[in-house]
Each structure stands twice: as structure tokens, then as C-alpha cells.
Amino acid sequence: MNRRNFLKTATLLSVGTPLFAKNDSRLYIELPKKPFEYYEKKGKQKGGRVLIIGGIHGNEIGAYKAANMLVDTDLKKGEMLIIPRSNFTSILADVRGYNGDMNRKFESISKNDPDYHYVELLKEAILSYKPDVVISMHDGFGFAIENKRAWGQSVVIDELKYKNFELYKEAKFVQENANKYLKRKLAIINTKTFTGTIHKEQKKALTGWCLKHDVKAFCIEASKQLPSIHDKIHTHLVMLREFFKIYNIELDGGIDYLVDNIDKLNRLKKPKITLEINGKKEILTYSKLLKVPSKSEIKVVSIEGQRGDFIVPHGVNLNWRSFHFNNLRFHIKNDYKTLYHIDIKRV
Ligand SMILES: [Zn+2]
């Protein structure tokens, strides 16, 4: 390992003792570890077993918000594992892939890749949960029904049929029924991942990897070009409703409750941040400037609020957990959205 990589790794790994702090008069901060959250649901009645994966691409808000809404409901029938924010770093940055495209890393990934840990956790979840189906949620560009190069508003399959998985048949059922409720209609995209020549890169994607490991998988795509986040979430829930019919999944209270209450169930509130500055607690619930003496050690002890809340330093590598600074703004975010700021200034 060369020195630069070592320092990078050391910064990532350092938790307790600050590096080189003794001769450094700057401030030192330690952020919490980014969570990799997963939620298991089990209904009293027997049904299918579905694994929902959201947020592999960080700027596809409708996808991870819709997955997130499932977390707050119980199941009446069937079983579900929900991983709403597979790529939380990219969600916070509101970019497709902060460390490159995570959905091209399933075939192989370097241990030095900052996404390594998360891709491995996803693979482990898929293989150990052994679902009847994996549904990977995305917001694609444009409208597939109008434009052959667009992915938005579609059900994506890797082949018409793969082994004994009837991918097209199920996609067709979802498309036909969901389209009754959607203003912008869905297309079916067949990437011919294993037989064609155009989308060979799909073998590196999550669904291609699942199929090779004998797990049935689909991608569902809303469009990034729908006018509102509400519309994107709506597209996802309407598609999921049809998949849930196929796999015998029933939500307590019904999925229609989610479809009818998208805005209400996605309301944000400001989280409570607890810092420890040189061992002394400081609680924040709104924007504030903190003046802090040289060499102070700051630790983010807790973030209390909703799923998706986190503290994001402005202009600093988001893979870092600890670093030195003199004067910095921290965005208190829920996913892509800043709810307030904390400015910390060395005096
Ligand atoms: Zn995507």
C-alpha cells in the first residue's frame, strides 16, 4: 500500500484517537458510521418472500422513498426484506454513484472500493434471505415507451425467460395492470443480458448477478422526468402493488393506504443532533453557529429523527469519518434534502 492510500485508509478506520492531533491546532471531528439499514417483515398468513432494494443509485429519489414507505407498514400476508437505502453515501450527495456506479460492481469489486462493504452486504442479504424475487428500484431517464434509449417508466427484465423464471410473463402482468393507474405508461425493457450483445454490462448489475445465482430479479423504473417526487413514488407503489399480487404479499391496512397518503407519509421534521465538544454535550435542533476553541475534539454522538437523517460536511470527502478543519458548514440532511446547518468555527 502506498502512503497516500494508507493515509486514506487510516482516516477511514480511525475511530477513537485522532491522527497527528497533538501538533495540530485545528478542530477534529468524528462522524457516525453510515448505517446500512434493513428491515424484515413477516405476516401471520403464509405468502411469498420478496426482497426490496432501493437506492443503489443515489439520485433516484422516488425509488428509495417508495422503498422507505414500506418500512413503516406491517405485513398481513407473506414475508419481506426491505433495504431502502443501499447506497446512502450517494443518496446524501444526491448523485448516481459517489464512488462510481454501484450497479456495475456486482460481478467483481475491489476491496479498496468504498462501496465494497455495501455491495458485499447486499449480496449476502440476497443469498441468505433466499427470496422468491428481488425487486431493484430505480428512477430512470426519460420515458421508455417513447424513446428506445430511455429507461424511465419501465419494468426491466434481463431475458424473456431465464432458467425456469418467466420474467416476461410477470413483467407483462405488472405493466398491463399498473398502466391502468398511471398517466405516463410503462414499457417492458428486455436487456437480453445473457443472449444479446448490446447490454453486456448488465451482467455486472444486481439483477444479472441475482439470476446467475438462481434468484429471480426485476428492475422497476419510474422516470426522473416525472413532474414531482410524489409522482415518482406513486409509479413505484403502483408497480409494487401488482408484484405483490403475483407473490401473495398483503400489507396490513393495504398498499392503497400508502398510495393514497404519499405526501402525508413523507413529511420531514428536523432531527435532533447531539454533539460532544471536548466531552461536553451540545444539543442542536435548528441552524446555529458554534464557536469552538483550537484543538477541540468534536464527536457526533447521535442523530435522532427519521430514517435517512444524517450530518454531511460541506466540501469534504463523504467517505471520511474523521478529519481536521478550521471552519466548516455541516448540512443536517434527510437524504438529498438539507433541513438545517451547523457552522463550526475555530476561535
Ligand atoms: Zn438507477
PDB file of N, CA, C and O in Angstrom, residues 206-254:
ATOM      1  N   LEU A 206     -26.964  -5.725 -10.508  1.00  0.00           N
ATOM      2  CA  LEU A 206     -27.568  -6.529  -9.453  1.00  0.00           C
ATOM      3  C   LEU A 206     -28.471  -7.643 -10.003  1.00  0.00           C
ATOM      4  O   LEU A 206     -28.349  -8.794  -9.592  1.00  0.00           O
ATOM      5  N   THR A 207     -29.372  -7.306 -10.947  1.00  0.00           N
ATOM      6  CA  THR A 207     -30.338  -8.325 -11.389  1.00  0.00           C
ATOM      7  C   THR A 207     -29.634  -9.452 -12.152  1.00  0.00           C
ATOM      8  O   THR A 207     -29.978 -10.620 -11.969  1.00  0.00           O
ATOM      9  N   GLY A 208     -28.649  -9.115 -12.985  1.00  0.00           N
ATOM     10  CA  GLY A 208     -27.878 -10.135 -13.698  1.00  0.00           C
ATOM     11  C   GLY A 208     -27.172 -11.064 -12.717  1.00  0.00           C
ATOM     12  O   GLY A 208     -27.175 -12.289 -12.883  1.00  0.00           O
ATOM     13  N   TRP A 209     -26.599 -10.472 -11.692  1.00  0.00           N
ATOM     14  CA  TRP A 209     -25.905 -11.257 -10.661  1.00  0.00           C
ATOM     15  C   TRP A 209     -26.887 -12.182  -9.942  1.00  0.00           C
ATOM     16  O   TRP A 209     -26.590 -13.356  -9.690  1.00  0.00           O
ATOM     17  N   CYS A 210     -28.072 -11.659  -9.620  1.00  0.00           N
ATOM     18  CA  CYS A 210     -29.100 -12.474  -8.940  1.00  0.00           C
ATOM     19  C   CYS A 210     -29.451 -13.689  -9.793  1.00  0.00           C
ATOM     20  O   CYS A 210     -29.472 -14.820  -9.291  1.00  0.00           O
ATOM     21  N   LEU A 211     -29.745 -13.459 -11.075  1.00  0.00           N
ATOM     22  CA  LEU A 211     -30.162 -14.559 -11.951  1.00  0.00           C
ATOM     23  C   LEU A 211     -29.083 -15.634 -12.005  1.00  0.00           C
ATOM     24  O   LEU A 211     -29.381 -16.826 -11.931  1.00  0.00           O
ATOM     25  N   LYS A 212     -27.839 -15.188 -12.135  1.00  0.00           N
ATOM     26  CA  LYS A 212     -26.747 -16.177 -12.182  1.00  0.00           C
ATOM     27  C   LYS A 212     -26.682 -16.996 -10.898  1.00  0.00           C
ATOM     28  O   LYS A 212     -26.162 -18.105 -10.883  1.00  0.00           O
ATOM     29  N   HIS A 213     -27.179 -16.412  -9.798  1.00  0.00           N
ATOM     30  CA  HIS A 213     -27.186 -17.141  -8.530  1.00  0.00           C
ATOM     31  C   HIS A 213     -28.566 -17.754  -8.236  1.00  0.00           C
ATOM     32  O   HIS A 213     -28.923 -17.968  -7.065  1.00  0.00           O
ATOM     33  N   ASP A 214     -29.342 -17.973  -9.317  1.00  0.00           N
ATOM     34  CA  ASP A 214     -30.641 -18.646  -9.198  1.00  0.00           C
ATOM     35  C   ASP A 214     -31.656 -17.898  -8.343  1.00  0.00           C
ATOM     36  O   ASP A 214     -32.488 -18.520  -7.663  1.00  0.00           O
ATOM     37  N   VAL A 215     -31.572 -16.576  -8.354  1.00  0.00           N
ATOM     38  CA  VAL A 215     -32.569 -15.760  -7.666  1.00  0.00           C
ATOM     39  C   VAL A 215     -33.269 -14.909  -8.727  1.00  0.00           C
ATOM     40  O   VAL A 215     -32.606 -14.197  -9.481  1.00  0.00           O
ATOM     41  N   LYS A 216     -34.572 -14.999  -8.774  1.00  0.00           N
ATOM     42  CA  LYS A 216     -35.334 -14.222  -9.765  1.00  0.00           C
ATOM     43  C   LYS A 216     -35.249 -12.736  -9.415  1.00  0.00           C
ATOM     44  O   LYS A 216     -35.299 -12.371  -8.236  1.00  0.00           O
ATOM     45  N   ALA A 217     -35.124 -11.897 -10.434  1.00  0.00           N
ATOM     46  CA  ALA A 217     -34.970 -10.461 -10.142  1.00  0.00           C
ATOM     47  C   ALA A 217     -35.514  -9.594 -11.274  1.00  0.00           C
ATOM     48  O   ALA A 217     -35.411  -9.950 -12.451  1.00  0.00           O
ATOM     49  N   PHE A 218     -36.074  -8.456 -10.857  1.00  0.00           N
ATOM     50  CA  PHE A 218     -36.572  -7.445 -11.806  1.00  0.00           C
ATOM     51  C   PHE A 218     -36.052  -6.079 -11.371  1.00  0.00           C
ATOM     52  O   PHE A 218     -35.813  -5.852 -10.187  1.00  0.00           O
ATOM     53  N   CYS A 219     -35.946  -5.172 -12.354  1.00  0.00           N
ATOM     54  CA  CYS A 219     -35.770  -3.756 -12.039  1.00  0.00           C
ATOM     55  C   CYS A 219     -37.076  -3.058 -12.341  1.00  0.00           C
ATOM     56  O   CYS A 219     -37.687  -3.339 -13.378  1.00  0.00           O
ATOM     57  N   ILE A 220     -37.493  -2.169 -11.449  1.00  0.00           N
ATOM     58  CA  ILE A 220     -38.628  -1.322 -11.817  1.00  0.00           C
ATOM     59  C   ILE A 220     -38.144   0.118 -11.830  1.00  0.00           C
ATOM     60  O   ILE A 220     -37.371   0.542 -10.969  1.00  0.00           O
ATOM     61  N   GLU A 221     -38.583   0.844 -12.854  1.00  0.00           N
ATOM     62  CA  GLU A 221     -38.096   2.212 -13.061  1.00  0.00           C
ATOM     63  C   GLU A 221     -39.272   3.178 -13.159  1.00  0.00           C
ATOM     64  O   GLU A 221     -40.138   3.013 -14.016  1.00  0.00           O
ATOM     65  N   ALA A 222     -39.266   4.200 -12.299  1.00  0.00           N
ATOM     66  CA  ALA A 222     -40.108   5.377 -12.541  1.00  0.00           C
ATOM     67  C   ALA A 222     -39.274   6.284 -13.449  1.00  0.00           C
ATOM     68  O   ALA A 222     -38.182   5.906 -13.864  1.00  0.00           O
ATOM     69  N   SER A 223     -39.773   7.470 -13.786  1.00  0.00           N
ATOM     70  CA  SER A 223     -38.966   8.374 -14.612  1.00  0.00           C
ATOM     71  C   SER A 223     -38.475   9.556 -13.789  1.00  0.00           C
ATOM     72  O   SER A 223     -39.232  10.135 -13.008  1.00  0.00           O
ATOM     73  N   LYS A 224     -37.207   9.896 -13.999  1.00  0.00           N
ATOM     74  CA  LYS A 224     -36.653  11.110 -13.380  1.00  0.00           C
ATOM     75  C   LYS A 224     -37.391  12.351 -13.887  1.00  0.00           C
ATOM     76  O   LYS A 224     -37.368  13.384 -13.251  1.00  0.00           O
ATOM     77  N   GLN A 225     -38.021  12.239 -15.068  1.00  0.00           N
ATOM     78  CA  GLN A 225     -38.661  13.399 -15.682  1.00  0.00           C
ATOM     79  C   GLN A 225     -40.136  13.549 -15.293  1.00  0.00           C
ATOM     80  O   GLN A 225     -40.817  14.445 -15.795  1.00  0.00           O
ATOM     81  N   LEU A 226     -40.648  12.718 -14.414  1.00  0.00           N
ATOM     82  CA  LEU A 226     -41.999  12.963 -13.896  1.00  0.00           C
ATOM     83  C   LEU A 226     -41.961  14.293 -13.135  1.00  0.00           C
ATOM     84  O   LEU A 226     -40.920  14.658 -12.582  1.00  0.00           O
ATOM     85  N   PRO A 227     -43.090  15.025 -13.105  1.00  0.00           N
ATOM     86  CA  PRO A 227     -43.039  16.385 -12.551  1.00  0.00           C
ATOM     87  C   PRO A 227     -42.737  16.480 -11.054  1.00  0.00           C
ATOM     88  O   PRO A 227     -42.254  17.515 -10.596  1.00  0.00           O
ATOM     89  N   SER A 228     -43.012  15.443 -10.271  1.00  0.00           N
ATOM     90  CA  SER A 228     -42.786  15.592  -8.818  1.00  0.00           C
ATOM     91  C   SER A 228     -42.291  14.276  -8.214  1.00  0.00           C
ATOM     92  O   SER A 228     -42.459  13.205  -8.808  1.00  0.00           O
ATOM     93  N   ILE A 229     -41.721  14.408  -7.019  1.00  0.00           N
ATOM     94  CA  ILE A 229     -41.307  13.213  -6.268  1.00  0.00           C
ATOM     95  C   ILE A 229     -42.545  12.368  -5.964  1.00  0.00           C
ATOM     96  O   ILE A 229     -42.505  11.147  -6.038  1.00  0.00           O
ATOM     97  N   HIS A 230     -43.636  13.053  -5.661  1.00  0.00           N
ATOM     98  CA  HIS A 230     -44.908  12.363  -5.417  1.00  0.00           C
ATOM     99  C   HIS A 230     -45.224  11.404  -6.582  1.00  0.00           C
ATOM    100  O   HIS A 230     -45.559  10.245  -6.369  1.00  0.00           O
ATOM    101  N   ASP A 231     -45.117  11.908  -7.807  1.00  0.00           N
ATOM    102  CA  ASP A 231     -45.446  11.090  -8.988  1.00  0.00           C
ATOM    103  C   ASP A 231     -44.493   9.905  -9.137  1.00  0.00           C
ATOM    104  O   ASP A 231     -44.887   8.826  -9.588  1.00  0.00           O
ATOM    105  N   LYS A 232     -43.227  10.115  -8.787  1.00  0.00           N
ATOM    106  CA  LYS A 232     -42.243   9.014  -8.890  1.00  0.00           C
ATOM    107  C   LYS A 232     -42.559   7.928  -7.865  1.00  0.00           C
ATOM    108  O   LYS A 232     -42.561   6.733  -8.177  1.00  0.00           O
ATOM    109  N   ILE A 233     -42.836   8.355  -6.628  1.00  0.00           N
ATOM    110  CA  ILE A 233     -43.186   7.383  -5.585  1.00  0.00           C
ATOM    111  C   ILE A 233     -44.458   6.640  -5.992  1.00  0.00           C
ATOM    112  O   ILE A 233     -44.556   5.418  -5.853  1.00  0.00           O
ATOM    113  N   HIS A 234     -45.427   7.379  -6.525  1.00  0.00           N
ATOM    114  CA  HIS A 234     -46.697   6.793  -6.944  1.00  0.00           C
ATOM    115  C   HIS A 234     -46.474   5.690  -7.987  1.00  0.00           C
ATOM    116  O   HIS A 234     -47.024   4.593  -7.876  1.00  0.00           O
ATOM    117  N   THR A 235     -45.636   5.981  -8.989  1.00  0.00           N
ATOM    118  CA  THR A 235     -45.334   4.976 -10.024  1.00  0.00           C
ATOM    119  C   THR A 235     -44.786   3.699  -9.379  1.00  0.00           C
ATOM    120  O   THR A 235     -45.206   2.587  -9.715  1.00  0.00           O
ATOM    121  N   HIS A 236     -43.860   3.869  -8.436  1.00  0.00           N
ATOM    122  CA  HIS A 236     -43.262   2.692  -7.787  1.00  0.00           C
ATOM    123  C   HIS A 236     -44.291   1.887  -7.001  1.00  0.00           C
ATOM    124  O   HIS A 236     -44.332   0.660  -7.102  1.00  0.00           O
ATOM    125  N   LEU A 237     -45.108   2.584  -6.217  1.00  0.00           N
ATOM    126  CA  LEU A 237     -46.078   1.857  -5.386  1.00  0.00           C
ATOM    127  C   LEU A 237     -47.100   1.122  -6.254  1.00  0.00           C
ATOM    128  O   LEU A 237     -47.502   0.000  -5.933  1.00  0.00           O
ATOM    129  N   VAL A 238     -47.491   1.733  -7.352  1.00  0.00           N
ATOM    130  CA  VAL A 238     -48.457   1.100  -8.254  1.00  0.00           C
ATOM    131  C   VAL A 238     -47.846  -0.151  -8.906  1.00  0.00           C
ATOM    132  O   VAL A 238     -48.513  -1.182  -9.063  1.00  0.00           O
ATOM    133  N   MET A 239     -46.559  -0.098  -9.235  1.00  0.00           N
ATOM    134  CA  MET A 239     -45.897  -1.297  -9.778  1.00  0.00           C
ATOM    135  C   MET A 239     -45.765  -2.371  -8.701  1.00  0.00           C
ATOM    136  O   MET A 239     -46.018  -3.556  -8.952  1.00  0.00           O
ATOM    137  N   LEU A 240     -45.360  -1.956  -7.505  1.00  0.00           N
ATOM    138  CA  LEU A 240     -45.193  -2.930  -6.415  1.00  0.00           C
ATOM    139  C   LEU A 240     -46.517  -3.623  -6.097  1.00  0.00           C
ATOM    140  O   LEU A 240     -46.546  -4.819  -5.812  1.00  0.00           O
ATOM    141  N   ARG A 241     -47.602  -2.843  -6.156  1.00  0.00           N
ATOM    142  CA  ARG A 241     -48.925  -3.413  -5.863  1.00  0.00           C
ATOM    143  C   ARG A 241     -49.198  -4.631  -6.750  1.00  0.00           C
ATOM    144  O   ARG A 241     -49.726  -5.642  -6.297  1.00  0.00           O
ATOM    145  N   GLU A 242     -48.798  -4.548  -8.019  1.00  0.00           N
ATOM    146  CA  GLU A 242     -49.020  -5.671  -8.947  1.00  0.00           C
ATOM    147  C   GLU A 242     -48.061  -6.828  -8.655  1.00  0.00           C
ATOM    148  O   GLU A 242     -48.451  -7.991  -8.688  1.00  0.00           O
ATOM    149  N   PHE A 243     -46.802  -6.512  -8.356  1.00  0.00           N
ATOM    150  CA  PHE A 243     -45.866  -7.584  -7.961  1.00  0.00           C
ATOM    151  C   PHE A 243     -46.366  -8.294  -6.697  1.00  0.00           C
ATOM    152  O   PHE A 243     -46.250  -9.513  -6.575  1.00  0.00           O
ATOM    153  N   PHE A 244     -46.901  -7.524  -5.769  1.00  0.00           N
ATOM    154  CA  PHE A 244     -47.379  -8.123  -4.516  1.00  0.00           C
ATOM    155  C   PHE A 244     -48.553  -9.076  -4.773  1.00  0.00           C
ATOM    156  O   PHE A 244     -48.722 -10.059  -4.058  1.00  0.00           O
ATOM    157  N   LYS A 245     -49.356  -8.781  -5.813  1.00  0.00           N
ATOM    158  CA  LYS A 245     -50.439  -9.715  -6.173  1.00  0.00           C
ATOM    159  C   LYS A 245     -49.828 -11.044  -6.640  1.00  0.00           C
ATOM    160  O   LYS A 245     -50.270 -12.111  -6.242  1.00  0.00           O
ATOM    161  N   ILE A 246     -48.803 -10.961  -7.491  1.00  0.00           N
ATOM    162  CA  ILE A 246     -48.162 -12.179  -8.011  1.00  0.00           C
ATOM    163  C   ILE A 246     -47.569 -13.000  -6.867  1.00  0.00           C
ATOM    164  O   ILE A 246     -47.678 -14.223  -6.847  1.00  0.00           O
ATOM    165  N   TYR A 247     -46.941 -12.312  -5.915  1.00  0.00           N
ATOM    166  CA  TYR A 247     -46.187 -13.031  -4.864  1.00  0.00           C
ATOM    167  C   TYR A 247     -46.972 -13.194  -3.563  1.00  0.00           C
ATOM    168  O   TYR A 247     -46.385 -13.565  -2.542  1.00  0.00           O
ATOM    169  N   ASN A 248     -48.291 -12.865  -3.635  1.00  0.00           N
ATOM    170  CA  ASN A 248     -49.115 -13.167  -2.481  1.00  0.00           C
ATOM    171  C   ASN A 248     -48.641 -12.431  -1.216  1.00  0.00           C
ATOM    172  O   ASN A 248     -48.465 -13.034  -0.155  1.00  0.00           O
ATOM    173  N   ILE A 249     -48.407 -11.144  -1.393  1.00  0.00           N
ATOM    174  CA  ILE A 249     -47.990 -10.290  -0.279  1.00  0.00           C
ATOM    175  C   ILE A 249     -49.131  -9.322   0.010  1.00  0.00           C
ATOM    176  O   ILE A 249     -49.666  -8.696  -0.910  1.00  0.00           O
ATOM    177  N   GLU A 250     -49.516  -9.225   1.277  1.00  0.00           N
ATOM    178  CA  GLU A 250     -50.524  -8.214   1.633  1.00  0.00           C
ATOM    179  C   GLU A 250     -50.028  -7.369   2.784  1.00  0.00           C
ATOM    180  O   GLU A 250     -49.568  -7.887   3.800  1.00  0.00           O
ATOM    181  N   LEU A 251     -50.142  -6.066   2.614  1.00  0.00           N
ATOM    182  CA  LEU A 251     -49.745  -5.147   3.672  1.00  0.00           C
ATOM    183  C   LEU A 251     -50.906  -4.980   4.648  1.00  0.00           C
ATOM    184  O   LEU A 251     -52.068  -4.972   4.239  1.00  0.00           O
ATOM    185  N   ASP A 252     -50.574  -4.816   5.915  1.00  0.00           N
ATOM    186  CA  ASP A 252     -51.575  -4.503   6.928  1.00  0.00           C
ATOM    187  C   ASP A 252     -52.139  -3.123   6.593  1.00  0.00           C
ATOM    188  O   ASP A 252     -51.388  -2.168   6.500  1.00  0.00           O
ATOM    189  N   GLY A 253     -53.431  -3.038   6.407  1.00  0.00           N
ATOM    190  CA  GLY A 253     -54.008  -1.752   6.000  1.00  0.00           C
ATOM    191  C   GLY A 253     -54.010  -1.571   4.495  1.00  0.00           C
ATOM    192  O   GLY A 253     -54.601  -0.632   3.989  1.00  0.00           O
ATOM    193  N   GLY A 254     -53.333  -2.456   3.785  1.00  0.00           N
ATOM    194  CA  GLY A 254     -53.341  -2.418   2.322  1.00  0.00           C
ATOM    195  C   GLY A 254     -52.339  -1.438   1.749  1.00  0.00           C
ATOM    196  O   GLY A 254     -52.058  -0.402   2.353  1.00  0.00           O
TER     197      GLY A 254
END
